[in-house]
Short mmCIF file of C-alpha atoms and ligand atoms in Angstrom, two decimals:
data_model
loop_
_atom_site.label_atom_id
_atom_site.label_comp_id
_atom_site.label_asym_id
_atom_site.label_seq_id
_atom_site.Cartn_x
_atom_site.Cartn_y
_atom_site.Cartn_z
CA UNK A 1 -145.27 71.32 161.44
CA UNK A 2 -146.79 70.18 158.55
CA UNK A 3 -150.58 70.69 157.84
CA UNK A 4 -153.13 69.87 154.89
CA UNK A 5 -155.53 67.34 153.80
CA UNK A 6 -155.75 64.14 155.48
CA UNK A 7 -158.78 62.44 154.78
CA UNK A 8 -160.96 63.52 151.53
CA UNK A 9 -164.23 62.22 149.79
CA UNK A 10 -166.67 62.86 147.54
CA UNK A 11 -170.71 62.32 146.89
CA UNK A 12 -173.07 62.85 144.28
CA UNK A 13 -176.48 61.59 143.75
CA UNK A 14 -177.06 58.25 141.68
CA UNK A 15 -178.67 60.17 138.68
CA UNK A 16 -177.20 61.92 135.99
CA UNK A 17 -178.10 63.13 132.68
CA UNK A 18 -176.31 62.45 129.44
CA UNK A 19 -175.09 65.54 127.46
CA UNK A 20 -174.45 64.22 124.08
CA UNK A 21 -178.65 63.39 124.44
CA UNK A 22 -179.24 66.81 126.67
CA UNK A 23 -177.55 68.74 123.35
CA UNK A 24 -179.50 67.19 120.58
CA UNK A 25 -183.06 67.80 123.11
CA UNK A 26 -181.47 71.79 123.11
CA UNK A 27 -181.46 71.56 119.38
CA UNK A 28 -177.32 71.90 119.67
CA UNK A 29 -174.49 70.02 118.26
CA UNK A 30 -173.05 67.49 120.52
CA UNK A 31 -169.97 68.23 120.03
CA UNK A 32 -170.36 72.30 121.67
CA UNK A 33 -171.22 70.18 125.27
CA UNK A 34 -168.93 67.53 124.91
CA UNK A 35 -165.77 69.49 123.23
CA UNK A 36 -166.71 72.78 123.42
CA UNK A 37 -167.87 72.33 126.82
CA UNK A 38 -165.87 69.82 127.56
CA UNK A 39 -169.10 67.69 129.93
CA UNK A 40 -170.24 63.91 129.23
CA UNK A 41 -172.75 63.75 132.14
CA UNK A 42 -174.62 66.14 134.52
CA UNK A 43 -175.64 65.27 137.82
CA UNK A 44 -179.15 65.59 138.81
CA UNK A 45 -180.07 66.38 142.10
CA UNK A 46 -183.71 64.77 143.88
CA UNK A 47 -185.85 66.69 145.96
CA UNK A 48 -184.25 64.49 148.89
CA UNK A 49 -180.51 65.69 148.58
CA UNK A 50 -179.85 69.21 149.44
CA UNK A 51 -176.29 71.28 150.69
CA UNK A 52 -176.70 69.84 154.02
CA UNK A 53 -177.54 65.80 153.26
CA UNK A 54 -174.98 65.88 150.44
CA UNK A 55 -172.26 66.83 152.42
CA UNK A 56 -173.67 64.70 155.19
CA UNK A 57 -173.18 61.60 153.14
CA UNK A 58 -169.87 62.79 151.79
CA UNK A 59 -168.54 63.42 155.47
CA UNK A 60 -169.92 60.19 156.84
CA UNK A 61 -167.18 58.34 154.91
CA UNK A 62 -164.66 60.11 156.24
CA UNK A 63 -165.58 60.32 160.06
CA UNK A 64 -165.21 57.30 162.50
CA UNK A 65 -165.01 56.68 166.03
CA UNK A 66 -161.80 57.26 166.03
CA UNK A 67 -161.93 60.57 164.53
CA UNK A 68 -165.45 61.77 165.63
CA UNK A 69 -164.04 63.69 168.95
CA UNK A 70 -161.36 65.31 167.97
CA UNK A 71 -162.81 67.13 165.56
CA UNK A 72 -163.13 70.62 167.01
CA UNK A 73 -164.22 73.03 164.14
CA UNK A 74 -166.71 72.55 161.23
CA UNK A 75 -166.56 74.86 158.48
CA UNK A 76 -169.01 74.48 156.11
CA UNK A 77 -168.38 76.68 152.37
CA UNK A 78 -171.76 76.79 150.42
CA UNK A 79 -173.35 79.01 147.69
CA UNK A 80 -176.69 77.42 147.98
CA UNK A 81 -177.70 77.27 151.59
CA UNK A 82 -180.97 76.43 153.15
CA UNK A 83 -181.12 79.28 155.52
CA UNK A 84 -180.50 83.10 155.61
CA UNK A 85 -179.43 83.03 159.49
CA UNK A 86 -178.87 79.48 160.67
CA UNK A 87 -175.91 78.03 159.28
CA UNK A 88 -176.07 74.34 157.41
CA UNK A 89 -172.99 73.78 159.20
CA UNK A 90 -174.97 73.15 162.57
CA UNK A 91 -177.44 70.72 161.05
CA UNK A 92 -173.94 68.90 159.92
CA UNK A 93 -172.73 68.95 163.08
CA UNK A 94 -175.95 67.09 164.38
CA UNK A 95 -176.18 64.65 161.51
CA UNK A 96 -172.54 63.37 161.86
CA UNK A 97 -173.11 63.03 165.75
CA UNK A 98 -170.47 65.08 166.16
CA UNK A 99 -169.71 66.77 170.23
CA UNK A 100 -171.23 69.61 171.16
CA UNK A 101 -168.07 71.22 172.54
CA UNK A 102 -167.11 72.39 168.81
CA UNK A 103 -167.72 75.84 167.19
CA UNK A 104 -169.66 74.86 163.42
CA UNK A 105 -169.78 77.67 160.92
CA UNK A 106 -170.93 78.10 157.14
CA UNK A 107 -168.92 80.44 154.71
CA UNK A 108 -169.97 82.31 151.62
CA UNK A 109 -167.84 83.68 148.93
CA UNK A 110 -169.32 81.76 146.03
CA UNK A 111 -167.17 78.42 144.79
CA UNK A 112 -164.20 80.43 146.47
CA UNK A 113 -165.45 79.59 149.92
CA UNK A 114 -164.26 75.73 150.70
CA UNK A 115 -160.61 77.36 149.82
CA UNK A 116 -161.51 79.73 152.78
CA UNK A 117 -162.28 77.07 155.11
CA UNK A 118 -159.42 75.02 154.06
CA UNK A 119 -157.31 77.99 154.76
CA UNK A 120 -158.99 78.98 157.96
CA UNK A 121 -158.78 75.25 159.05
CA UNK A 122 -154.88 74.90 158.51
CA UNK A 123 -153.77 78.35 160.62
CA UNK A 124 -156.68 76.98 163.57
CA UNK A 125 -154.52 73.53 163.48
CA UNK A 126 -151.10 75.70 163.35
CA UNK A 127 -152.79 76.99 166.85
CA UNK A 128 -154.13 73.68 167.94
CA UNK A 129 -151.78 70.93 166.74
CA UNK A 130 -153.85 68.19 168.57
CA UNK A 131 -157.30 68.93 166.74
CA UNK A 132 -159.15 67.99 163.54
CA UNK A 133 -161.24 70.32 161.47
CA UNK A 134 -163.83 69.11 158.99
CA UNK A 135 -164.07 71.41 155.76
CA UNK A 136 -167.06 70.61 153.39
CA UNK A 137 -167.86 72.35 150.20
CA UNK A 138 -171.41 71.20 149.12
CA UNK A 139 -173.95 73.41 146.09
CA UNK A 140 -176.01 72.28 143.67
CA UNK A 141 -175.54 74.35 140.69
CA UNK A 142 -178.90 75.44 138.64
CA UNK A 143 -178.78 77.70 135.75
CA UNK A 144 -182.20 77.03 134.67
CA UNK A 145 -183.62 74.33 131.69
CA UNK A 146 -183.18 76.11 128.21
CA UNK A 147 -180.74 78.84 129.88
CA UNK A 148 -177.06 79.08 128.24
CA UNK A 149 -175.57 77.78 131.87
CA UNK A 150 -177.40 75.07 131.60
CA UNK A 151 -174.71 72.79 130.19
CA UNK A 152 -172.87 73.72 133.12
CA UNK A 153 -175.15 72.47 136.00
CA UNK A 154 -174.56 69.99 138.24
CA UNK A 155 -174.08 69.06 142.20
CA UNK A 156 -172.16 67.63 144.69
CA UNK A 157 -170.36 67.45 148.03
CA UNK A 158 -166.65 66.98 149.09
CA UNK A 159 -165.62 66.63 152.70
CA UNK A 160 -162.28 66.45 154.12
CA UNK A 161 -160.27 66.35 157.49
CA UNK A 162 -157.91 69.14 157.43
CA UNK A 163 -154.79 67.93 160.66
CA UNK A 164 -151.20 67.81 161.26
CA UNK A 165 -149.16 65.14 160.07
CA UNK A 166 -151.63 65.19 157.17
CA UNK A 167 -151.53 61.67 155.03
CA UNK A 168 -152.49 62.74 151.27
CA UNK A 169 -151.35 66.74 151.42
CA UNK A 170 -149.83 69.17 153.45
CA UNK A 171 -150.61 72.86 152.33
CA UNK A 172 -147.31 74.82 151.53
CA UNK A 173 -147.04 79.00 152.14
CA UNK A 174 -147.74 81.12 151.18
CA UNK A 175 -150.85 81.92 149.35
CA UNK A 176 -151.59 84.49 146.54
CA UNK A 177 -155.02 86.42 146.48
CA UNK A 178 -156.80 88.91 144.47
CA UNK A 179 -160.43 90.42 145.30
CA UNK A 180 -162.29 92.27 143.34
CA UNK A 181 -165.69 93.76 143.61
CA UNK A 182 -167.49 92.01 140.22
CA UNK A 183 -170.86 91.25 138.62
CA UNK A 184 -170.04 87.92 136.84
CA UNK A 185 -172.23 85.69 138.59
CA UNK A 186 -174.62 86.22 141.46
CA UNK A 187 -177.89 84.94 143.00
CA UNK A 188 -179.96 87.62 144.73
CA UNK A 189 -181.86 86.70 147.60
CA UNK A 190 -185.30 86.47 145.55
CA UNK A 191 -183.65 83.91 143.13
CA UNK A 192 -183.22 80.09 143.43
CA UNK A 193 -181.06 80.21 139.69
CA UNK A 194 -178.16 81.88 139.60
CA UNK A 195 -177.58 85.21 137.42
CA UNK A 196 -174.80 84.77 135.49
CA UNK A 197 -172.98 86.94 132.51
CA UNK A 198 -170.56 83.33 131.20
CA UNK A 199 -168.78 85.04 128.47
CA UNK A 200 -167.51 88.18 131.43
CA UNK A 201 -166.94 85.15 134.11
CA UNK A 202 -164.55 83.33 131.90
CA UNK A 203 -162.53 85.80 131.26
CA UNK A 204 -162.58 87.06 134.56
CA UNK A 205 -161.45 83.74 135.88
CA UNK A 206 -158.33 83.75 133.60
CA UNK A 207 -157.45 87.12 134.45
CA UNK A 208 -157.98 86.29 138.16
CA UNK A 209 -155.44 83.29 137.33
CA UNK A 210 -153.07 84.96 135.68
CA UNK A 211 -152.67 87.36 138.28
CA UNK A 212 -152.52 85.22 141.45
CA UNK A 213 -150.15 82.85 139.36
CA UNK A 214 -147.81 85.53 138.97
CA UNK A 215 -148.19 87.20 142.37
CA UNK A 216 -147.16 83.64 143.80
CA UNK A 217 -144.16 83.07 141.49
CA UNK A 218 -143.03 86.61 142.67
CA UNK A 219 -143.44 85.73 146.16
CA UNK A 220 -141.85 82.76 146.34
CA UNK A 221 -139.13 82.91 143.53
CA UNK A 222 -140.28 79.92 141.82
CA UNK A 223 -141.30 79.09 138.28
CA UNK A 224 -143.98 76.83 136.86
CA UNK A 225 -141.25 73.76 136.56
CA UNK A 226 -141.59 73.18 139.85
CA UNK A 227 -145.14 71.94 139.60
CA UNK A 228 -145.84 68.15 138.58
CA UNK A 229 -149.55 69.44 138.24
CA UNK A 230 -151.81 72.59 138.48
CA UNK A 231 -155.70 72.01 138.89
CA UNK A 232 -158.83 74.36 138.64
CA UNK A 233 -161.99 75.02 139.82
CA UNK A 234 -164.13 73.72 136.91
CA UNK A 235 -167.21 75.44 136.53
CA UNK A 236 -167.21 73.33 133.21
CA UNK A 237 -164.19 71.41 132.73
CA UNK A 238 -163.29 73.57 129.17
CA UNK A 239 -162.71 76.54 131.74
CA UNK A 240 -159.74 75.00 133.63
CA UNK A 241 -158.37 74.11 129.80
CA UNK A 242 -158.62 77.68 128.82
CA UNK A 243 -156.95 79.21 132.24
CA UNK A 244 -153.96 76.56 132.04
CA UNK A 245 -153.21 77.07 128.13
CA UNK A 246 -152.98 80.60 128.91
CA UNK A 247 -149.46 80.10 130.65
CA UNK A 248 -148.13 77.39 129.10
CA UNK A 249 -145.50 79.84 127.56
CA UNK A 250 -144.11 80.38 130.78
CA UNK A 251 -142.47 76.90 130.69
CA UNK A 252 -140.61 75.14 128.44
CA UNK A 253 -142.83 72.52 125.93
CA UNK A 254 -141.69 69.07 127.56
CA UNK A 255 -143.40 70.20 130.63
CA UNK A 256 -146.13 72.10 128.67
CA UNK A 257 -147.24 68.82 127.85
CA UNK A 258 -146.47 67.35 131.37
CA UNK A 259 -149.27 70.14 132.64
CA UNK A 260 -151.29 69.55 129.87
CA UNK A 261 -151.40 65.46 130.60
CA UNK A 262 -151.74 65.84 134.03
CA UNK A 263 -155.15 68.16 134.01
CA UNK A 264 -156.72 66.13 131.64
CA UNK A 265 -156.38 63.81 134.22
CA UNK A 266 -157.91 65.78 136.66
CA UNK A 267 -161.35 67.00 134.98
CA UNK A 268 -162.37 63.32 134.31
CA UNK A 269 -164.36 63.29 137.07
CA UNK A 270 -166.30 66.56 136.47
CA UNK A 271 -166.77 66.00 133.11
CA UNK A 272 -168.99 63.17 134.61
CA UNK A 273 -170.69 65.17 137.02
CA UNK A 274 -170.66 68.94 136.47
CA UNK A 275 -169.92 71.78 138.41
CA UNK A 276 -169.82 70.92 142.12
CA UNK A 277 -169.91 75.25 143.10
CA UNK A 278 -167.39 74.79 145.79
CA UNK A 279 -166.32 71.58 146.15
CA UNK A 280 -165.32 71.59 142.39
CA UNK A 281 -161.44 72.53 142.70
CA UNK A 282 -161.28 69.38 145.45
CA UNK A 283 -163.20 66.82 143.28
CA UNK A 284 -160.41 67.83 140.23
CA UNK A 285 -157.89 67.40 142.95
CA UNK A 286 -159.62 63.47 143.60
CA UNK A 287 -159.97 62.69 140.00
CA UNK A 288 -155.56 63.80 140.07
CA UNK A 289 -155.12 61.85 142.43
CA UNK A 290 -157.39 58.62 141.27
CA UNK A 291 -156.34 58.71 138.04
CA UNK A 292 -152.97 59.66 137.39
CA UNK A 293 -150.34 57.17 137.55
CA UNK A 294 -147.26 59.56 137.40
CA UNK A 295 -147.50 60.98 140.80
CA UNK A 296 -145.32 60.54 143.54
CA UNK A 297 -144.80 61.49 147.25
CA UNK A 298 -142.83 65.56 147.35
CA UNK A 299 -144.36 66.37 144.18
CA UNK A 300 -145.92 69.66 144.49
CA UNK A 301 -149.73 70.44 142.95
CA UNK A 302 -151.00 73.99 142.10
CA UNK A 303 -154.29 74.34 143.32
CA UNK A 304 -156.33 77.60 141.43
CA UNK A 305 -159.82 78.54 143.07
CA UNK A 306 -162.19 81.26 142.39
CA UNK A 307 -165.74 82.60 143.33
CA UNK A 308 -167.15 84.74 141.42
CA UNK A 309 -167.61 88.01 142.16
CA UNK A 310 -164.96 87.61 142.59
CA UNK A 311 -162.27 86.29 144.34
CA UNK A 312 -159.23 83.85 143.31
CA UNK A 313 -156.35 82.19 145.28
CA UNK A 314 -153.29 80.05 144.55
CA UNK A 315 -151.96 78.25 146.08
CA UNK A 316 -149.34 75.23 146.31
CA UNK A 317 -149.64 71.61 148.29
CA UNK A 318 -147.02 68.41 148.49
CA UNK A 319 -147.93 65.06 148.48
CA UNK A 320 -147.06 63.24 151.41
CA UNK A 321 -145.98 59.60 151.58
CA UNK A 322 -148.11 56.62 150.59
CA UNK A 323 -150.75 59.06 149.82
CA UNK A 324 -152.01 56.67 147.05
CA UNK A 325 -153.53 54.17 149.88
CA UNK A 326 -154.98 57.07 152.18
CA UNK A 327 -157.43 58.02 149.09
CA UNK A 328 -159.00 55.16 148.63
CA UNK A 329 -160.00 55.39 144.98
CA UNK A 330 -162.10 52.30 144.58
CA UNK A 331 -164.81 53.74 146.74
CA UNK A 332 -164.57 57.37 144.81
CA UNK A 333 -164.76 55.78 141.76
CA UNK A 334 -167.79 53.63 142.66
CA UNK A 335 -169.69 56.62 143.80
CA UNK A 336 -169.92 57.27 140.23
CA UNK A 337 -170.07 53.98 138.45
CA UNK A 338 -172.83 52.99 141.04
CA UNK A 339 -175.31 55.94 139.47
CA UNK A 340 -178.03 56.06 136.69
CA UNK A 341 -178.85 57.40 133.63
CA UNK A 342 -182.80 59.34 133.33
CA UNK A 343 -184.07 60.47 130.20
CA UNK A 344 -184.38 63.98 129.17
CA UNK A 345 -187.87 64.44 130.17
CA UNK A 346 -187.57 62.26 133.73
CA UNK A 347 -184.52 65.27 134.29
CA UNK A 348 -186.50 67.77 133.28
CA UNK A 349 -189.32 66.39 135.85
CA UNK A 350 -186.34 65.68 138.75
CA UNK A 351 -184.84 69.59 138.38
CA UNK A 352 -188.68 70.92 138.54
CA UNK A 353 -189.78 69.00 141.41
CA UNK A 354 -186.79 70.75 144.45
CA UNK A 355 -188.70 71.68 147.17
CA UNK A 356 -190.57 75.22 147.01
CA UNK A 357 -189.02 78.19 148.88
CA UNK A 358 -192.10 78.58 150.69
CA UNK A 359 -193.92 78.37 154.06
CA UNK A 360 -195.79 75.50 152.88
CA UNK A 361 -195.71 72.10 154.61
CA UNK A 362 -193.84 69.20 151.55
CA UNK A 363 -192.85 65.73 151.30
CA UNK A 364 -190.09 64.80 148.96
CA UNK A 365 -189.67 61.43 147.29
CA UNK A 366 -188.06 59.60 150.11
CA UNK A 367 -188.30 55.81 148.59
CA UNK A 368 -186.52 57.01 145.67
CA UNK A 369 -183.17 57.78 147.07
CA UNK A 370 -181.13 55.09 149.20
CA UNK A 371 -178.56 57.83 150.15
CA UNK A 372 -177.96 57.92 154.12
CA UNK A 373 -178.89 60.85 154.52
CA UNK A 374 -181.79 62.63 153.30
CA UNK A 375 -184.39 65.54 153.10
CA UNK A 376 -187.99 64.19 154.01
CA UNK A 377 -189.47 67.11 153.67
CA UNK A 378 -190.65 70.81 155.19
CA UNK A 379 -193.11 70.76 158.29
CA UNK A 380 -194.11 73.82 159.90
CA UNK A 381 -191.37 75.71 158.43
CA UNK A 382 -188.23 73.48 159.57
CA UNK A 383 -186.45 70.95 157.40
CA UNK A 384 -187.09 67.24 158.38
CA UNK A 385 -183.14 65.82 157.54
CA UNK A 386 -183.19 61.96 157.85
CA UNK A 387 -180.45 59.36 158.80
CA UNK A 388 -180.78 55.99 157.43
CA UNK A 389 -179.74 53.27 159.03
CA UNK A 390 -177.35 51.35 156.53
N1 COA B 1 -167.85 71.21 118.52
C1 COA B 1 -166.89 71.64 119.36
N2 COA B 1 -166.94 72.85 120.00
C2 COA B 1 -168.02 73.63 119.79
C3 COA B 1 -169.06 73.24 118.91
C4 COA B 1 -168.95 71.96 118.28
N3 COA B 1 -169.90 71.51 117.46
N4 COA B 1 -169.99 74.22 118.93
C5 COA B 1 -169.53 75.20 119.75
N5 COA B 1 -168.35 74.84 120.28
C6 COA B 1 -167.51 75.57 121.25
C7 COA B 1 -167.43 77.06 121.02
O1 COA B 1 -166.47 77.37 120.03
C8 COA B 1 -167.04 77.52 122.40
O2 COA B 1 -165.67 77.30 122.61
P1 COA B 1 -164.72 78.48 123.19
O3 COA B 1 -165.31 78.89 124.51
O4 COA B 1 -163.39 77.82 123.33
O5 COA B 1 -164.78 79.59 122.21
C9 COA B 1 -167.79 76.58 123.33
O6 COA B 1 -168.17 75.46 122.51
C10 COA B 1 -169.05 77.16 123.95
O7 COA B 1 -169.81 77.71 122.92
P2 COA B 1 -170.54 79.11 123.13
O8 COA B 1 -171.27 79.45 121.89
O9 COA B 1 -169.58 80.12 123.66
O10 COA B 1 -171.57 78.68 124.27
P3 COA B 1 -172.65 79.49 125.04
O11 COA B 1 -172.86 80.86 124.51
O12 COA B 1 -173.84 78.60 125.09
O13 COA B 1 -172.03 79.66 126.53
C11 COA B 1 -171.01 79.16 128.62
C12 COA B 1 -171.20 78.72 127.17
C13 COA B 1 -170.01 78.23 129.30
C14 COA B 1 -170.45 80.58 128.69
C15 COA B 1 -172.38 79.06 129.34
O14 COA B 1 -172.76 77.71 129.42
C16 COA B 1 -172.40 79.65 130.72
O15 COA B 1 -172.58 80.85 130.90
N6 COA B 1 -172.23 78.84 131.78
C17 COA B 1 -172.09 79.32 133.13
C18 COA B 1 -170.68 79.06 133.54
C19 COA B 1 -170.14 80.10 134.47
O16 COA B 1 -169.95 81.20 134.08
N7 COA B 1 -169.90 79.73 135.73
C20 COA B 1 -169.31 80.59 136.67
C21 COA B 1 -167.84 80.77 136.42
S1 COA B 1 -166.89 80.40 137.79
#
């Protein structure tokens, strides 16, 4: 039986940041954020959008009343969740008006952790042929104004139905992993930034490539030719450049240039919005699959994901036929042409104004954001989530 991703989509707030004007305001050459970087815009995330709403709004497009009930399982992968015990997946759950007959769970292992659910969703379909998981992967990424990561910000959400009989992929075995216990990038408990050492992470992240690359060729006999594509996790879209040059000499140069083609391809979309945390390997896997026009049905896509701290996977999907209609790209790409530019300083005043971690009662800037759903605030200690009616 096959399994994989049938549904998938994507949301990001309507304001963004331009990083051409963000370098010359850091007193740096364009050219290090745009090139050296490789990031055009940043997404900037309002007071009213946290984990929760943004992958509320990037679920809702994806859930209908004819999907609604058979969705059994919600897994829910975040790095920046709005509770130490309760998990975001549960206010999901609610939000979507999903049953109440389901189990809903949120899973941690930094941007590694919508790979998890993915995974964990395809063996609980292998079990349960008849049901329909939802796997979201939804972080806003903060580094701090004036910090060296903070280039490398942004914030998002993508949401997908994970079935049998899957329309866009089905997930292939097996999967290679390495783990290993590192101190690239963190965020202790007492910290709403993140702690990061960039330099050790990148080179970690090849390293963790390299070796789940090869681990997977040696498991399944097969060579880099067999892949039309192989996307990243782009904590900046440079990264994913880096980690693919550094096996291109495991393949000859006509498809060298094939991979090469085919990536650039896939980072347009975070170079437009910045790291996503979890959801970032699935929104290069959207801009693929949006963008490039030399795709076609039992073509198989390398898919490389890592968390710091770390832990990477590889693994391999197929697309399935007439996956080009079941994406629907004119309404991914719209969620990013619909957005708008703010100045330096109205960013500046946008990252500083997030809600305090704190007991106090707050109410966020509700008029300003038309997204569905939406934070209103804190009162008496809970989070007042809002569904518009659109
Ligand atoms: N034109 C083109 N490229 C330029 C340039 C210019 N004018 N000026 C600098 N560059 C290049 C540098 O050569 C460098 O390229 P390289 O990495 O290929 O060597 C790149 O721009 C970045 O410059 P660098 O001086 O290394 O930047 P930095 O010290 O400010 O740090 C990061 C960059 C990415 C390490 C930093 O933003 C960071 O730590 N981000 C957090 C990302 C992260 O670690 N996430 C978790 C991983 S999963």
């Amino acid at each position: 039986m096959k399994v994989g991703i049938d549904r998938i989509r994507f949301y990001t707030p309507r304001w963004y940041v331009d990083m051409a004007k963000l370098a010359k305001a850091r007193h740096e050459e364009p050219g290090k954020y745009l090139i050296g970087i490789g990031q055009s815009k940043q997404a900037v995330i309002p007071n009213t959008q946290d984990a929760v709403t943004m992958a509320a709004n990037a679920a809702d497009q994806i859930i209908n009343d004819n999907n609604r009930d058979q969705i059994d399982l919600v897994l829910f992968g975040t790095e920046s969740g709005i509770d130490n015990s309760k998990s975001a997946a549960i206010y999901l759950q609610h939000l979507l008006q999903l049953r109440a007959d389901i189990q809903s769970v949120e899973l941690k292992q930094a941007c590694y952790a919508m790979t998890a659910g993915i995974q964990l969703a395809k063996d609980h379909v292998l079990a349960h042929p008849a049901s329909k998981v939802l796997v979201v992967g939804s972080d806003i990424a903060r580094y701090g104004l004036h910090t060296a990561g903070e280039p490398t910000q942004g914030g998002g959400a993508v949401a997908m139905i994970i079935s049998a009989d899957p329309k866009i992929l089905a997930i292939e075995e097996p999967s290679a992993h390495y783990t290993a216990d590192i101190m690239d990038f963190w965020r202790p408990l007492y910290a709403t930034e993140a702690v990061v050492d960039g330099k050790y992470s990148s080179q970690e992240y090849i390293d963790f490539f390299d070796r789940t690359l090869t681990e997977y060729q040696t498991k399944t006999k097969s060579s880099l030719a067999d892949l039309q594509a192989v996307i990243f996790h782009l904590p900046y879209t440079k990264m994913g450049l880096k980690a693919l040059k550094s096996v291109l000499n495991r393949t000859d140069e006509r498809h060298a240039n094939q991979l090469l083609r085919e990536f650039e391809y896939s980072r347009i979309f975070s170079r437009e919005v910045g790291n996503l945390y979890t959801g970032s390997l699935y929104l290069s896997l959207l801009s693929l699959l949006v963008n490039s026009e030399n795709l076609k049905s039992g073509q198989k896509i390398g898919l490389f994901s890592y968390g710091s701290g770390a832990e990477g996977e590889f693994y391999v999907a197929t697309l399935q036929t007439n996956f080009q209609t079941a994406i629907e790209s004119g309404s991914i790409k719209k969620v990013l042409e619909d957005r708008e530019e703010l100045s330096i300083s109205e960013y500046e005043t946008m990252f500083n104004s997030q809600m305090p971690l704190t007991n106090d009662n707050f109410v966020t800037n509700d008029k300003l954001d038309s997204a569905k759903f939406y934070l209103a605030g804190q009162k008496d200690q809970q989070r007042l989530y809002r569904r518009r009616e659109v």
